[in-house]
Coordinates of C-alpha atoms in Angstrom, one line a residue:
M8 CA -26.3 -12.4 -4.1
T9 CA -29.7 -13.9 -5.0
I10 CA -31.5 -13.1 -8.2
R11 CA -34.8 -12.5 -7.1
G12 CA -35.7 -9.0 -7.0
L13 CA -32.5 -8.2 -9.3
L14 CA -34.7 -6.4 -12.1
S15 CA -36.6 -4.3 -9.6
S16 CA -33.5 -3.3 -7.8
A17 CA -31.8 -2.2 -11.0
L18 CA -34.7 -0.1 -11.8
I19 CA -34.8 1.3 -8.4
F20 CA -31.1 2.3 -8.3
V21 CA -31.2 3.9 -11.9
F22 CA -34.2 5.9 -10.8
L23 CA -32.4 7.2 -7.4
L24 CA -29.2 8.0 -9.4
S25 CA -31.2 10.3 -11.6
H26 CA -32.8 12.1 -8.7
V27 CA -30.0 11.8 -5.8
H28 CA -26.4 12.9 -5.9
I29 CA -24.1 10.7 -4.4
N30 CA -23.6 13.4 -1.6
S31 CA -26.9 13.6 -1.0
Q32 CA -27.0 12.9 2.7
S33 CA -24.6 16.0 3.0
T34 CA -25.9 19.8 2.8
Q35 CA -22.2 20.9 2.4
A36 CA -20.3 21.5 -0.8
M37 CA -17.1 19.6 -1.9
Y38 CA -18.0 17.0 0.6
Y39 CA -15.6 14.6 -1.1
L40 CA -12.9 16.2 0.9
N41 CA -14.3 14.2 3.7
Y42 CA -14.2 10.9 2.1
S43 CA -11.8 8.4 3.7
R44 CA -8.6 7.9 1.6
S45 CA -6.7 5.1 3.3
V46 CA -7.2 1.4 4.1
S47 CA -6.8 2.4 7.9
S48 CA -9.2 5.1 8.1
I49 CA -12.1 3.0 6.2
G50 CA -11.4 0.3 8.5
M51 CA -11.7 2.2 11.6
G52 CA -15.1 3.6 10.9
E53 CA -13.9 6.3 8.4
Q54 CA -12.0 8.2 11.2
T55 CA -8.4 8.4 12.2
V56 CA -8.1 11.6 14.3
T57 CA -6.6 9.4 17.2
L58 CA -4.9 6.8 15.2
R59 CA -1.1 6.5 15.8
S60 CA -0.5 6.6 12.0
S61 CA 0.3 9.1 9.5
E62 CA -2.2 7.7 7.0
D63 CA -4.9 10.0 6.2
A64 CA -3.6 12.6 8.6
L65 CA -4.2 15.4 5.9
N66 CA -7.8 14.3 5.8
Y67 CA -8.6 13.8 9.7
N68 CA -5.8 15.2 11.9
P69 CA -2.6 16.9 10.4
A70 CA -0.9 16.5 14.0
N71 CA -0.7 12.7 13.1
L72 CA 2.0 13.4 10.4
V73 CA 4.4 13.2 13.4
F74 CA 3.7 9.4 13.5
A75 CA 5.5 8.9 10.0
K76 CA 8.6 6.7 10.2
G77 CA 10.8 8.2 7.5
S78 CA 9.3 8.8 4.2
A79 CA 6.1 7.2 2.6
L80 CA 4.5 7.5 -0.8
S81 CA 0.8 6.4 -1.0
F82 CA -1.7 5.9 -3.7
F83 CA -5.5 5.1 -2.8
H84 CA -8.2 4.2 -5.5
Q85 CA -11.9 4.3 -5.0
P86 CA -13.7 3.2 -7.9
F87 CA -17.3 3.7 -6.6
Q88 CA -18.7 0.5 -8.4
M89 CA -22.1 0.9 -6.9
A90 CA -22.8 2.9 -10.0
A91 CA -20.4 1.8 -12.6
L92 CA -22.1 -1.7 -13.6
I93 CA -25.4 -0.9 -13.9
V94 CA -25.6 2.6 -15.6
E95 CA -22.0 2.5 -16.9
M96 CA -21.1 5.5 -14.6
H97 CA -17.2 5.4 -14.2
I98 CA -16.6 8.0 -11.3
P99 CA -13.2 7.0 -9.8
L100 CA -11.6 8.9 -7.0
N101 CA -7.7 8.8 -6.7
S102 CA -5.5 10.1 -4.1
Y103 CA -1.7 10.5 -4.2
S104 CA 0.2 11.7 -1.0
A105 CA 3.5 11.7 0.5
V106 CA 5.2 12.5 3.9
V107 CA 8.7 13.0 5.0
N108 CA 9.5 13.3 8.8
F109 CA 12.6 15.0 9.9
E110 CA 13.6 14.4 13.4
D111 CA 14.7 17.9 14.4
I112 CA 12.3 20.0 12.0
G113 CA 9.1 18.1 11.8
A114 CA 7.0 16.2 9.5
F115 CA 5.7 17.6 6.2
G116 CA 2.9 16.0 4.0
I117 CA 1.3 16.8 0.5
E118 CA -1.6 15.2 -1.2
Y119 CA -3.4 15.5 -4.5
V120 CA -7.1 14.2 -5.0
D121 CA -8.5 13.7 -8.2
W122 CA -12.4 12.6 -8.5
N123 CA -13.3 12.4 -12.2
L124 CA -17.0 12.5 -12.8
G125 CA -16.9 12.1 -16.4
K126 CA -18.0 14.4 -19.2
V127 CA -21.4 16.3 -19.0
G128 CA -23.2 17.9 -21.9
V129 CA -23.1 21.5 -22.4
T130 CA -26.1 23.8 -22.4
T131 CA -26.3 27.5 -23.1
S132 CA -29.3 30.1 -23.0
Q133 CA -29.5 29.7 -26.8
D134 CA -29.4 25.9 -26.6
P135 CA -31.0 24.6 -23.3
D136 CA -31.2 21.2 -24.6
G137 CA -27.5 21.1 -25.2
T138 CA -25.0 22.1 -27.7
G139 CA -23.5 18.7 -28.6
E140 CA -20.5 19.4 -26.8
L141 CA -19.1 17.7 -23.6
A142 CA -17.3 19.4 -20.7
D143 CA -15.1 17.7 -18.1
H144 CA -16.8 17.3 -14.7
Y145 CA -14.4 16.7 -11.8
E146 CA -13.2 17.8 -8.1
R147 CA -9.5 18.2 -7.5
S148 CA -7.5 19.5 -4.6
F149 CA -4.0 19.8 -3.4
S150 CA -2.9 20.2 0.2
L151 CA 0.3 20.9 2.1
G152 CA 0.7 20.1 5.9
Y153 CA 3.0 20.3 8.6
A154 CA 3.3 18.9 12.2
R155 CA 5.8 18.9 15.0
K156 CA 6.1 17.4 18.5
L157 CA 6.1 20.1 21.1
C158 CA 7.2 17.5 23.6
D159 CA 7.3 13.5 23.7
N160 CA 3.6 13.2 24.1
F161 CA 2.0 16.2 22.6
S162 CA 1.9 17.0 19.0
T163 CA 0.2 19.7 16.7
G164 CA -0.3 20.3 13.2
I165 CA -1.6 22.5 10.5
Q166 CA -2.5 22.2 6.8
L167 CA -3.7 24.4 3.9
R168 CA -5.8 23.0 0.9
Y169 CA -6.7 24.3 -2.6
A170 CA -9.8 22.9 -4.1
K171 CA -11.5 23.3 -7.4
S172 CA -14.9 21.9 -8.3
N173 CA -16.0 22.0 -12.0
L174 CA -19.4 21.0 -13.0
G175 CA -18.9 22.0 -16.7
G176 CA -21.9 21.5 -18.6
L177 CA -24.2 22.3 -15.7
A178 CA -23.9 26.2 -16.5
T179 CA -26.8 27.8 -18.2
S180 CA -25.0 30.6 -19.8
E181 CA -22.0 31.0 -21.9
E182 CA -20.7 33.7 -19.6
L183 CA -21.1 31.6 -16.6
S184 CA -19.0 28.5 -15.6
A185 CA -20.1 26.1 -13.0
S186 CA -16.9 26.1 -11.1
S187 CA -15.5 27.1 -7.9
E188 CA -12.2 27.5 -6.2
K189 CA -11.6 27.7 -2.5
L190 CA -8.7 27.8 0.0
F191 CA -9.3 25.7 3.2
V192 CA -7.6 25.5 6.5
S193 CA -7.2 22.6 9.0
A194 CA -5.5 22.3 12.3
G195 CA -5.2 19.4 14.9
L196 CA -3.7 18.0 18.2
N197 CA -2.7 14.7 19.5
Y198 CA -1.9 14.1 23.2
S199 CA -1.1 11.0 25.1
P200 CA -1.3 11.4 29.0
Q201 CA 1.5 9.9 30.8
F202 CA -0.5 8.4 33.6
L203 CA -1.5 5.5 31.6
E204 CA 2.1 4.8 30.2
N205 CA 1.2 6.5 27.0
K206 CA -1.6 3.7 26.0
L207 CA -4.2 6.6 25.9
N208 CA -4.2 9.3 23.3
I209 CA -6.7 12.3 22.6
G210 CA -7.2 13.5 19.2
F211 CA -8.9 16.6 18.1
S212 CA -8.9 18.7 14.8
L213 CA -10.9 21.2 12.9
T214 CA -10.8 20.3 9.0
N215 CA -11.5 22.3 5.9
L216 CA -12.4 25.8 7.4
G217 CA -13.3 28.1 4.9
T218 CA -15.9 30.5 3.4
K219 CA -19.2 29.6 1.6
I220 CA -19.1 27.9 -1.8
W221 CA -21.2 28.5 -5.0
Y222 CA -21.1 27.6 -8.6
V223 CA -23.3 30.1 -10.6
D224 CA -25.4 32.1 -8.3
E225 CA -24.1 33.1 -4.9
A226 CA -27.5 33.5 -3.5
Q227 CA -27.5 29.6 -3.9
S228 CA -24.4 29.2 -1.9
D229 CA -23.5 26.1 0.2
P230 CA -21.4 25.6 3.5
P231 CA -17.9 24.3 3.1
P232 CA -17.0 20.8 4.1
S233 CA -15.9 21.7 7.6
K234 CA -15.9 19.5 10.5
L235 CA -14.9 19.0 14.2
N236 CA -13.4 15.6 14.8
L237 CA -12.7 14.6 18.4
G238 CA -11.7 11.1 19.7
I239 CA -10.1 8.9 22.3
G240 CA -7.6 6.0 21.3
F241 CA -6.4 3.2 23.6
V242 CA -3.7 0.5 23.1
P243 CA -4.6 -2.2 25.6
V244 CA -1.9 -4.6 24.1
E245 CA 1.5 -3.6 22.6
N246 CA 4.6 -5.8 22.3
N247 CA 7.5 -6.2 19.8
F248 CA 5.4 -8.4 17.7
Y249 CA 2.2 -7.0 17.5
S250 CA -0.4 -4.1 18.7
L251 CA -4.2 -4.0 19.5
Q252 CA -5.6 -0.5 19.1
T253 CA -9.0 0.9 19.5
Q254 CA -10.8 4.1 18.6
L255 CA -14.1 5.8 19.7
A256 CA -14.6 9.2 18.0
F257 CA -17.2 11.5 16.9
S258 CA -17.4 14.1 14.2
K259 CA -19.6 17.3 13.7
P260 CA -20.3 19.3 10.3
F261 CA -20.7 22.7 10.4
D262 CA -23.4 23.2 7.8
A263 CA -25.9 25.7 9.2
R264 CA -27.5 28.1 6.7
P265 CA -27.1 31.1 5.7
T266 CA -23.4 31.3 6.5
E267 CA -20.6 33.3 5.1
S268 CA -18.0 30.9 6.5
S269 CA -17.5 27.9 8.7
F270 CA -15.8 30.3 11.2
E271 CA -19.1 31.4 12.1
G272 CA -20.4 27.7 12.6
L273 CA -17.7 27.2 15.2
F274 CA -19.9 29.3 17.7
N275 CA -23.6 29.3 16.3
D276 CA -24.0 25.8 14.7
W277 CA -24.7 23.8 17.8
K278 CA -28.5 23.7 18.0
D279 CA -28.7 20.3 16.1
F280 CA -26.1 18.7 18.1
P281 CA -25.6 15.7 18.8
N282 CA -28.3 14.7 16.1
D283 CA -25.9 15.9 13.5
A284 CA -23.0 14.0 14.6
T285 CA -21.5 10.9 13.4
L286 CA -20.1 8.2 15.8
H287 CA -16.9 6.4 14.7
T288 CA -15.8 3.1 16.4
G289 CA -12.8 0.8 15.3
I290 CA -10.3 -1.7 16.3
A291 CA -7.0 -2.5 14.7
F292 CA -4.9 -5.8 15.1
N293 CA -1.7 -4.8 13.6
W294 CA 1.5 -6.9 13.4
K295 CA 4.9 -5.1 13.6
P296 CA 7.5 -6.1 11.1
L297 CA 8.8 -9.6 11.6
D298 CA 12.4 -10.5 10.8
L299 CA 12.6 -13.2 8.5
G300 CA 16.5 -12.9 7.8
N301 CA 18.4 -11.8 5.0
G302 CA 17.1 -8.3 5.4
F303 CA 13.4 -9.3 4.7
S304 CA 10.6 -8.5 7.0
F305 CA 6.8 -9.1 6.9
F306 CA 4.0 -7.3 8.4
Q307 CA 0.1 -7.5 8.4
E308 CA -2.8 -5.2 9.6
F309 CA -6.3 -5.9 10.0
Y310 CA -9.1 -3.4 10.8
L311 CA -12.8 -3.5 11.9
G312 CA -15.1 -0.5 12.3
N313 CA -18.5 1.1 12.4
Y314 CA -19.8 4.3 11.1
S315 CA -23.1 5.8 12.5
V316 CA -24.8 8.9 11.4
G317 CA -27.1 11.1 13.7
N318 CA -30.7 11.2 12.7
K319 CA -30.6 14.6 11.2
T320 CA -29.2 13.3 7.9
G321 CA -31.4 10.1 8.0
L322 CA -30.5 6.5 8.9
N323 CA -27.0 5.4 7.6
N324 CA -25.2 3.1 10.0
F325 CA -22.7 0.7 8.4
Y326 CA -19.6 -1.7 9.2
S327 CA -16.4 -1.4 7.6
H328 CA -13.0 -3.4 7.4
G329 CA -9.7 -3.4 6.0
G330 CA -6.5 -5.4 5.6
K331 CA -2.9 -4.8 4.6
I332 CA 0.1 -6.9 4.0
G333 CA 3.5 -5.8 3.3
I334 CA 7.3 -6.5 3.1
E335 CA 10.5 -4.7 4.0
F336 CA 13.8 -5.2 2.5
S337 CA 17.1 -3.2 3.1
G338 CA 15.0 -0.2 4.6
I339 CA 12.4 -0.2 1.7
Q340 CA 8.8 -1.1 2.6
F341 CA 6.0 -2.0 0.3
A342 CA 2.4 -2.7 1.3
A343 CA -0.8 -3.3 -0.4
G344 CA -4.2 -3.0 1.1
Y345 CA -8.1 -3.4 0.6
A346 CA -10.8 -1.7 2.7
G347 CA -14.7 -1.4 2.3
R348 CA -18.1 -1.2 3.8
W349 CA -19.2 -4.7 4.1
H350 CA -22.7 -4.3 5.8
N351 CA -25.3 -1.6 6.2
V352 CA -27.7 -1.7 8.7
H353 CA -30.2 0.6 6.9
S354 CA -29.5 -0.4 3.3
Q355 CA -33.1 -0.9 2.5
Y356 CA -33.8 3.0 3.4
Y357 CA -30.5 4.3 1.7
Y358 CA -30.4 2.2 -1.5
P359 CA -26.9 3.1 -3.0
W360 CA -24.9 1.9 0.1
A361 CA -26.3 -1.7 -0.2
F362 CA -23.5 -2.1 -2.8
P363 CA -20.1 -3.1 -1.9
W364 CA -17.0 -1.2 -1.9
E365 CA -13.7 -2.2 -3.1
T366 CA -11.0 0.5 -2.4
V367 CA -7.3 -0.2 -2.7
Q368 CA -4.0 1.4 -1.4
F369 CA -0.5 1.0 -2.3
T370 CA 2.3 2.3 0.0
L371 CA 6.0 2.7 -0.3
G372 CA 7.9 3.4 2.6
I373 CA 11.6 4.5 2.9
N374 CA 13.9 4.2 5.8
E375 CA 14.5 7.8 7.2
F376 CA 18.4 7.6 6.6
L377 CA 18.3 6.3 2.9
P378 CA 17.2 9.5 1.0
W379 CA 19.6 11.8 2.6
G380 CA 22.8 9.5 2.2
K381 CA 23.1 9.0 5.9
E382 CA 24.5 5.8 7.3
E383 CA 21.7 3.5 7.8
Q384 CA 21.0 2.5 11.3
K385 CA 19.7 -1.2 11.4
V386 CA 16.3 -1.5 12.9
D387 CA 15.8 -4.2 15.3
Y388 CA 12.8 -6.0 14.4
A389 CA 11.4 -9.1 16.6
K390 CA 12.6 -12.5 15.5
P391 CA 10.1 -15.3 15.4
K392 CA 11.2 -18.4 17.0
N393 CA 10.4 -20.4 14.0
I394 CA 7.9 -20.2 11.2
I395 CA 5.8 -23.2 9.9
L396 CA 4.7 -22.4 6.1
S397 CA 1.9 -24.9 5.2
F398 CA -0.5 -25.8 2.6
G399 CA -3.6 -27.9 3.0
F400 CA -7.1 -29.0 2.0
G401 CA -10.3 -29.8 3.3
R402 CA -14.1 -30.2 3.3
S403 CA -16.4 -27.4 4.2
F404 CA -20.0 -28.2 5.9
R405 CA -22.4 -25.5 5.8
I406 CA -25.2 -25.9 8.3
G407 CA -28.6 -23.7 9.1
K408 CA -29.2 -20.7 7.1
F409 CA -26.0 -20.8 5.1
K410 CA -27.0 -24.2 3.9
E411 CA -30.8 -23.3 3.2
M412 CA -32.7 -20.5 3.9
S413 CA -36.3 -19.9 3.0
Y414 CA -38.1 -17.1 1.0
F415 CA -41.3 -16.4 -0.7
G416 CA -43.0 -17.9 2.4
Y417 CA -42.1 -21.6 2.6
S418 CA -42.1 -22.2 -1.3
G419 CA -38.7 -21.4 -2.1
T420 CA -35.1 -21.6 -0.6
E421 CA -31.6 -20.5 -1.4
G422 CA -28.4 -21.7 0.1
F423 CA -24.7 -22.7 -0.6
E424 CA -23.7 -26.4 -0.9
D425 CA -20.7 -28.1 0.8
G426 CA -17.5 -27.7 -1.0
N427 CA -13.7 -28.3 -0.9
I428 CA -11.5 -25.7 0.9
F429 CA -7.7 -25.1 0.0
F430 CA -5.4 -22.7 1.8
I431 CA -1.8 -21.6 2.3
E432 CA -0.9 -20.6 5.9
G433 CA 2.1 -18.9 7.6
A434 CA 2.5 -19.4 11.4
F435 CA 5.2 -17.1 13.0
Y436 CA 5.9 -18.4 16.4
I437 CA 6.5 -15.9 19.2
N438 CA 7.7 -18.8 21.5
E439 CA 6.7 -22.3 21.9
N440 CA 3.2 -21.2 23.1
N441 CA 2.2 -18.4 21.1
A442 CA 2.1 -17.6 17.3
L443 CA 0.7 -15.0 14.7
V444 CA -0.7 -16.6 11.9
S445 CA -1.7 -15.4 8.3
S446 CA -3.8 -17.6 6.0
I447 CA -5.3 -17.5 2.5
F448 CA -8.4 -19.7 1.7
Y449 CA -9.9 -20.6 -1.4
N450 CA -13.4 -22.3 -0.9
P451 CA -15.5 -22.8 -4.1
S452 CA -19.3 -23.4 -3.7
D453 CA -22.5 -23.8 -5.7
Y454 CA -25.3 -21.4 -4.9
V455 CA -28.5 -22.9 -5.4
V456 CA -32.1 -21.6 -5.6
K457 CA -35.1 -24.0 -5.5
Y458 CA -38.8 -23.3 -5.8
Q459 CA -41.4 -25.9 -4.5
G460 CA -38.5 -28.3 -4.1
Q461 CA -37.3 -28.1 -7.6
E462 CA -34.0 -26.6 -8.6
Y463 CA -34.5 -23.4 -10.4
F464 CA -31.2 -21.8 -10.5
R465 CA -27.5 -23.0 -9.8
N466 CA -24.3 -21.0 -9.9
K467 CA -20.6 -21.5 -8.8
V468 CA -19.5 -18.9 -6.5
E469 CA -15.7 -18.4 -5.9
I470 CA -15.1 -17.7 -2.3
F471 CA -11.5 -16.2 -1.4
S472 CA -10.6 -15.1 2.2
I473 CA -7.4 -13.7 3.9
A474 CA -7.3 -13.9 7.6
S475 CA -5.2 -12.8 10.5
S476 CA -5.2 -15.1 13.9
Y477 CA -3.7 -15.4 17.0
R478 CA -2.5 -19.1 18.0
F479 CA -2.1 -20.6 21.7
H480 CA -0.8 -24.0 22.7
P481 CA -2.6 -24.1 26.2
L482 CA -1.1 -27.4 27.3
E483 CA 2.4 -28.1 28.4
T484 CA 1.9 -31.8 28.9
F485 CA 0.6 -31.8 25.3
L486 CA 2.3 -29.0 23.4
P487 CA 1.3 -30.0 19.8
L488 CA -2.4 -29.2 20.6
F489 CA -3.3 -25.4 19.9
I490 CA -6.4 -23.4 19.6
Q491 CA -6.8 -20.2 17.4
G492 CA -9.0 -17.4 16.8
G493 CA -9.1 -14.7 14.3
L494 CA -10.8 -12.4 11.5
S495 CA -11.1 -12.8 8.0
I496 CA -12.0 -10.8 5.1
V497 CA -14.2 -12.8 2.7
R498 CA -14.7 -12.2 -1.0
L499 CA -17.5 -13.9 -2.9
N500 CA -17.3 -14.0 -6.6
P501 CA -20.4 -15.4 -8.7
T502 CA -19.6 -16.6 -12.1
S503 CA -23.0 -16.0 -13.6
K504 CA -23.2 -13.0 -15.8
Y505 CA -26.9 -12.6 -14.4
L506 CA -26.0 -12.0 -10.9
Y507 CA -25.3 -8.4 -9.4
P508 CA -23.0 -7.2 -7.8
K509 CA -20.3 -9.2 -9.5
Y510 CA -18.6 -9.6 -6.3
D511 CA -19.4 -9.4 -2.3
Y512 CA -17.5 -8.6 0.6
K513 CA -18.1 -10.1 4.2
T514 CA -16.4 -10.3 7.6
A515 CA -16.0 -13.8 9.0
L516 CA -14.9 -14.9 12.7
L517 CA -12.7 -18.0 12.7
F518 CA -12.2 -20.6 15.7
L519 CA -9.9 -23.4 15.2
I520 CA -8.4 -26.3 17.1
G521 CA -5.6 -28.6 15.7
T522 CA -2.4 -30.5 16.4
N523 CA 1.0 -30.1 15.0
V524 CA 2.6 -33.6 14.6
T525 CA 6.2 -33.9 13.5
V526 CA 6.1 -36.5 10.9
Y527 CA 9.9 -36.2 9.8
E528 CA 12.5 -33.6 10.8
G529 CA 11.2 -30.3 9.9
I530 CA 7.9 -31.6 8.3
I531 CA 4.8 -31.0 10.3
L532 CA 1.3 -32.7 9.6
T533 CA -1.7 -30.7 11.2
P534 CA -4.9 -32.0 11.3
F535 CA -7.5 -29.4 12.2
A536 CA -11.3 -28.4 12.8
N537 CA -12.5 -25.0 12.1
Y538 CA -15.5 -23.1 12.7
N539 CA -16.1 -20.2 10.3
L540 CA -19.1 -17.7 11.4
M541 CA -19.6 -15.4 8.2
L542 CA -21.5 -12.2 9.3
S543 CA -24.1 -11.0 6.7
K544 CA -27.6 -9.7 6.3
D545 CA -30.0 -11.8 8.0
G546 CA -33.3 -12.4 6.4
N547 CA -35.0 -11.3 3.2
S548 CA -36.5 -8.0 4.1
T549 CA -34.5 -6.9 7.0
P550 CA -31.0 -5.7 7.1
R551 CA -30.1 -6.9 10.6
L552 CA -26.7 -8.7 10.9
G553 CA -26.7 -12.3 11.4
G554 CA -24.3 -15.2 11.6
F555 CA -23.8 -18.1 8.8
N556 CA -22.2 -21.1 10.1
Q557 CA -19.6 -23.4 8.3
F558 CA -17.3 -26.2 9.7
D559 CA -14.2 -27.2 8.1
L560 CA -12.3 -30.4 8.3
G561 CA -8.9 -30.9 6.9
V562 CA -5.2 -31.3 7.1
K563 CA -2.4 -29.3 6.6
V564 CA 1.5 -30.2 5.5
G565 CA 4.0 -27.9 6.5
C566 CA 7.7 -26.9 6.7
K567 CA 9.3 -25.7 10.0
F568 CA 12.2 -23.5 9.7
L569 CA 14.2 -20.6 11.1
Q570 CA 14.4 -21.9 14.5
R571 CA 16.1 -19.5 16.9
K572 CA 17.0 -19.7 20.5
L573 CA 15.2 -16.8 22.6

């Protein structure tokens, strides 16, 4: 977020881009096939082999297609902005997928992936410096998957994927085309032991198994992007309103050289294990659809994860997060979400990942009875006892390093000034003592750099947050008092054209205390105090994770409605 070192950072980044491919940490060809392509998979540490969701099942475990409810269409977009704004590289990756689950037959899924890498100059043996023509450079794939439950707690799935990689102008002969086409197969299992009331599930898959890949010279072939994925998922809390799901998984590539196929690697590529493995951990706090009445329902999902690569491929350990909100009406469900990497523990060693990600996903779901003309069966979603919709304002007070942090020895400081905070909030009460809370915050602030006590630079930073929290009223003798804790995704937008990146993402922990005071029938006044702990890089030269402290004091005005007797 600071301007110091900006020019040198840009020069280093351009240098790295000219020498390092975006997949430089992988020795496998077509590695883009292993990129996460959903909010849930990125948010859970870039892995969903055990997640009870059909999202990204065609990427990590085709057996998970059985968790689809009805039919769903999904669009995922990864723009890879880390390169775009400095050297004008526009290399978006898009994924289009669909899944249909038939109760008596099984679940089917399809996916089309298109990674547009732009145009590359064409060279030939006669014109090694280029002919002046431009050729398309892209990676594309199409896959079909099928999964079926063999019994209530065991499912299996299989998938076929056709992939084409075209490097266009990288060929050095008119007779040769720098492209490759391959067929890959994937298979997976998902099992939930009954002894823990199906709260535990085990996922296993082998993905993108195929033969070696080459573009121009077979002697310079690369292994296919094959992986083994194995994990354990546990759901410690689940009820009609929400669920809490955890995952611990690892993935191992089959990238031994020389090799004719990844099928060989299944047996002879284990000498580097576990140094070549990647550990994935994640936690998901997901609201189930809440019945708002008149056919409308609302839901929200939040994810927090970690991705840690073994030391064979170099240090790369980062945190990820993701969030999704959606509505459902008369059997049709629409959701929009964001996910990304928000902190890299080793960013100073692997420079490209120091830049933020901003992936988005849109999903359209359809009740399983609608497409086939069957009589719709009403889904009995949980009904909140009441809902309080509020808007409010307050004042933010930053302390410690968030307020002022030194650099250049003791000659310079940087920090964020105090500012106003505005927000809207929905509190969905499960009963009189417990509620799920969704909030959106706007908290503009001035970022100030000083040198030897004199102001050197000032810039307004727009700060937006979306939060998912749990509220509890602990005292029966004074029921209006509540405490609240949650997680928020924070987006910081500097308004100056001299700052890069043009945005940044963080994760914050929220702890709040307040009181709901009824001032008139249905009108609620809520004074509150909030502690906001934003997690970010701590220090000027080290990427370790630290906490930045902020206190918010304010008041909310809300309307209480939809009262139901439980």
